[in-house]
Amino acid sequence: ENEISLASVWPNPAPTHVSVEVENAFKPESWTVYALNGAKVPVNPIQAGNGWQIDVTHLKAGIYQLLLQNSNGDQIRSTFIKM
């Protein structure tokens, strides 16, 4: 698996949602969000234009890591803060 760092996540910190854009060649197959304690948090990304939006209203305030993976096993990791 390869790690690619070409992702934009905003706003950061996020009050209600985060928007995610990745390079055009990267097609996420799986989305995982982890809390700082390592627990997986359920998310439901919705395609919006050239990227996706993730509703984070159900998350507690804190720091989270987003992990995207494509069908080749390539990954993108990004950190965001929930207000």
C-alpha positions as YAML, in Angstrom:
chain: A
units: angstrom
residues:
- id: 1
  name: GLU
  ca: [0.00, 0.00, 0.00]
- id: 2
  name: ASN
  ca: [1.19, 3.50, -0.80]
- id: 3
  name: GLU
  ca: [0.39, 6.67, 1.05]
- id: 4
  name: ILE
  ca: [-0.49, 9.75, -0.96]
- id: 5
  name: SER
  ca: [-0.75, 13.13, 0.71]
- id: 6
  name: LEU
  ca: [-2.81, 15.03, -1.85]
- id: 7
  name: ALA
  ca: [-6.01, 15.86, 0.00]
- id: 8
  name: SER
  ca: [-7.69, 19.07, 1.06]
- id: 9
  name: VAL
  ca: [-9.97, 19.01, 4.10]
- id: 10
  name: TRP
  ca: [-11.85, 22.14, 5.21]
- id: 11
  name: PRO
  ca: [-13.07, 23.94, 7.20]
- id: 12
  name: ASN
  ca: [-10.65, 22.98, 9.89]
- id: 13
  name: PRO
  ca: [-11.81, 23.22, 12.63]
- id: 14
  name: ALA
  ca: [-15.22, 22.04, 11.46]
- id: 15
  name: PRO
  ca: [-18.51, 22.93, 13.18]
- id: 16
  name: THR
  ca: [-21.00, 20.79, 11.18]
- id: 17
  name: HIS
  ca: [-19.29, 19.19, 8.16]
- id: 18
  name: VAL
  ca: [-15.94, 18.78, 6.44]
- id: 19
  name: SER
  ca: [-15.39, 19.03, 2.72]
- id: 20
  name: VAL
  ca: [-12.80, 16.72, 1.17]
- id: 21
  name: GLU
  ca: [-11.08, 17.00, -2.22]
- id: 22
  name: VAL
  ca: [-8.41, 14.62, -3.53]
- id: 23
  name: GLU
  ca: [-6.37, 14.55, -6.72]
- id: 24
  name: ASN
  ca: [-8.41, 13.50, -9.77]
- id: 25
  name: ALA
  ca: [-6.74, 10.11, -10.20]
- id: 26
  name: PHE
  ca: [-7.59, 9.00, -6.65]
- id: 27
  name: LYS
  ca: [-11.01, 7.35, -6.31]
- id: 28
  name: PRO
  ca: [-11.77, 6.54, -2.65]
- id: 29
  name: GLU
  ca: [-13.34, 3.12, -2.10]
- id: 30
  name: SER
  ca: [-13.40, 3.27, 1.70]
- id: 31
  name: TRP
  ca: [-13.70, 6.09, 4.20]
- id: 32
  name: THR
  ca: [-12.73, 5.65, 7.84]
- id: 33
  name: VAL
  ca: [-12.61, 8.23, 10.60]
- id: 34
  name: TYR
  ca: [-10.73, 7.52, 13.82]
- id: 35
  name: ALA
  ca: [-10.96, 9.35, 17.12]
- id: 36
  name: LEU
  ca: [-7.70, 10.00, 18.99]
- id: 37
  name: ASN
  ca: [-8.30, 6.88, 21.12]
- id: 38
  name: GLY
  ca: [-8.27, 4.77, 17.93]
- id: 39
  name: ALA
  ca: [-12.02, 4.11, 17.88]
- id: 40
  name: LYS
  ca: [-13.65, 4.03, 14.43]
- id: 41
  name: VAL
  ca: [-16.38, 6.61, 13.97]
- id: 42
  name: PRO
  ca: [-19.16, 6.01, 11.42]
- id: 43
  name: VAL
  ca: [-19.36, 8.56, 8.59]
- id: 44
  name: ASN
  ca: [-21.38, 8.80, 5.41]
- id: 45
  name: PRO
  ca: [-19.55, 10.81, 2.73]
- id: 46
  name: ILE
  ca: [-21.75, 12.43, 0.10]
- id: 47
  name: GLN
  ca: [-20.31, 13.37, -3.29]
- id: 48
  name: ALA
  ca: [-20.49, 17.12, -3.85]
- id: 49
  name: GLY
  ca: [-19.04, 18.56, -7.05]
- id: 50
  name: ASN
  ca: [-15.37, 17.58, -7.34]
- id: 51
  name: GLY
  ca: [-15.21, 16.27, -3.78]
- id: 52
  name: TRP
  ca: [-17.24, 14.99, -0.85]
- id: 53
  name: GLN
  ca: [-18.89, 16.30, 2.27]
- id: 54
  name: ILE
  ca: [-18.98, 14.49, 5.59]
- id: 55
  name: ASP
  ca: [-21.53, 15.43, 8.25]
- id: 56
  name: VAL
  ca: [-19.68, 15.67, 11.58]
- id: 57
  name: THR
  ca: [-22.52, 17.02, 13.74]
- id: 58
  name: HIS
  ca: [-22.69, 13.68, 15.59]
- id: 59
  name: LEU
  ca: [-19.00, 13.80, 16.58]
- id: 60
  name: LYS
  ca: [-17.82, 15.10, 19.94]
- id: 61
  name: ALA
  ca: [-15.43, 18.05, 19.90]
- id: 62
  name: GLY
  ca: [-11.89, 16.79, 19.35]
- id: 63
  name: ILE
  ca: [-9.25, 15.71, 16.86]
- id: 64
  name: TYR
  ca: [-9.99, 13.04, 14.26]
- id: 65
  name: GLN
  ca: [-8.04, 11.28, 11.53]
- id: 66
  name: LEU
  ca: [-9.62, 10.61, 8.14]
- id: 67
  name: LEU
  ca: [-8.32, 7.63, 6.17]
- id: 68
  name: LEU
  ca: [-9.27, 7.20, 2.51]
- id: 69
  name: GLN
  ca: [-8.30, 4.08, 0.58]
- id: 70
  name: ASN
  ca: [-8.71, 3.23, -3.09]
- id: 71
  name: SER
  ca: [-9.04, -0.17, -4.76]
- id: 72
  name: ASN
  ca: [-5.23, -0.40, -5.21]
- id: 73
  name: GLY
  ca: [-4.65, -0.02, -1.46]
- id: 74
  name: ASP
  ca: [-3.30, 3.52, -1.83]
- id: 75
  name: GLN
  ca: [-4.19, 5.69, 1.15]
- id: 76
  name: ILE
  ca: [-4.69, 9.31, 2.03]
- id: 77
  name: ARG
  ca: [-4.66, 10.41, 5.65]
- id: 78
  name: SER
  ca: [-5.73, 13.78, 6.93]
- id: 79
  name: THR
  ca: [-6.45, 15.21, 10.37]
- id: 80
  name: PHE
  ca: [-9.32, 17.51, 11.21]
- id: 81
  name: ILE
  ca: [-10.70, 19.13, 14.34]
- id: 82
  name: LYS
  ca: [-14.39, 19.00, 15.26]
- id: 83
  name: MET
  ca: [-15.49, 22.14, 17.12]
...
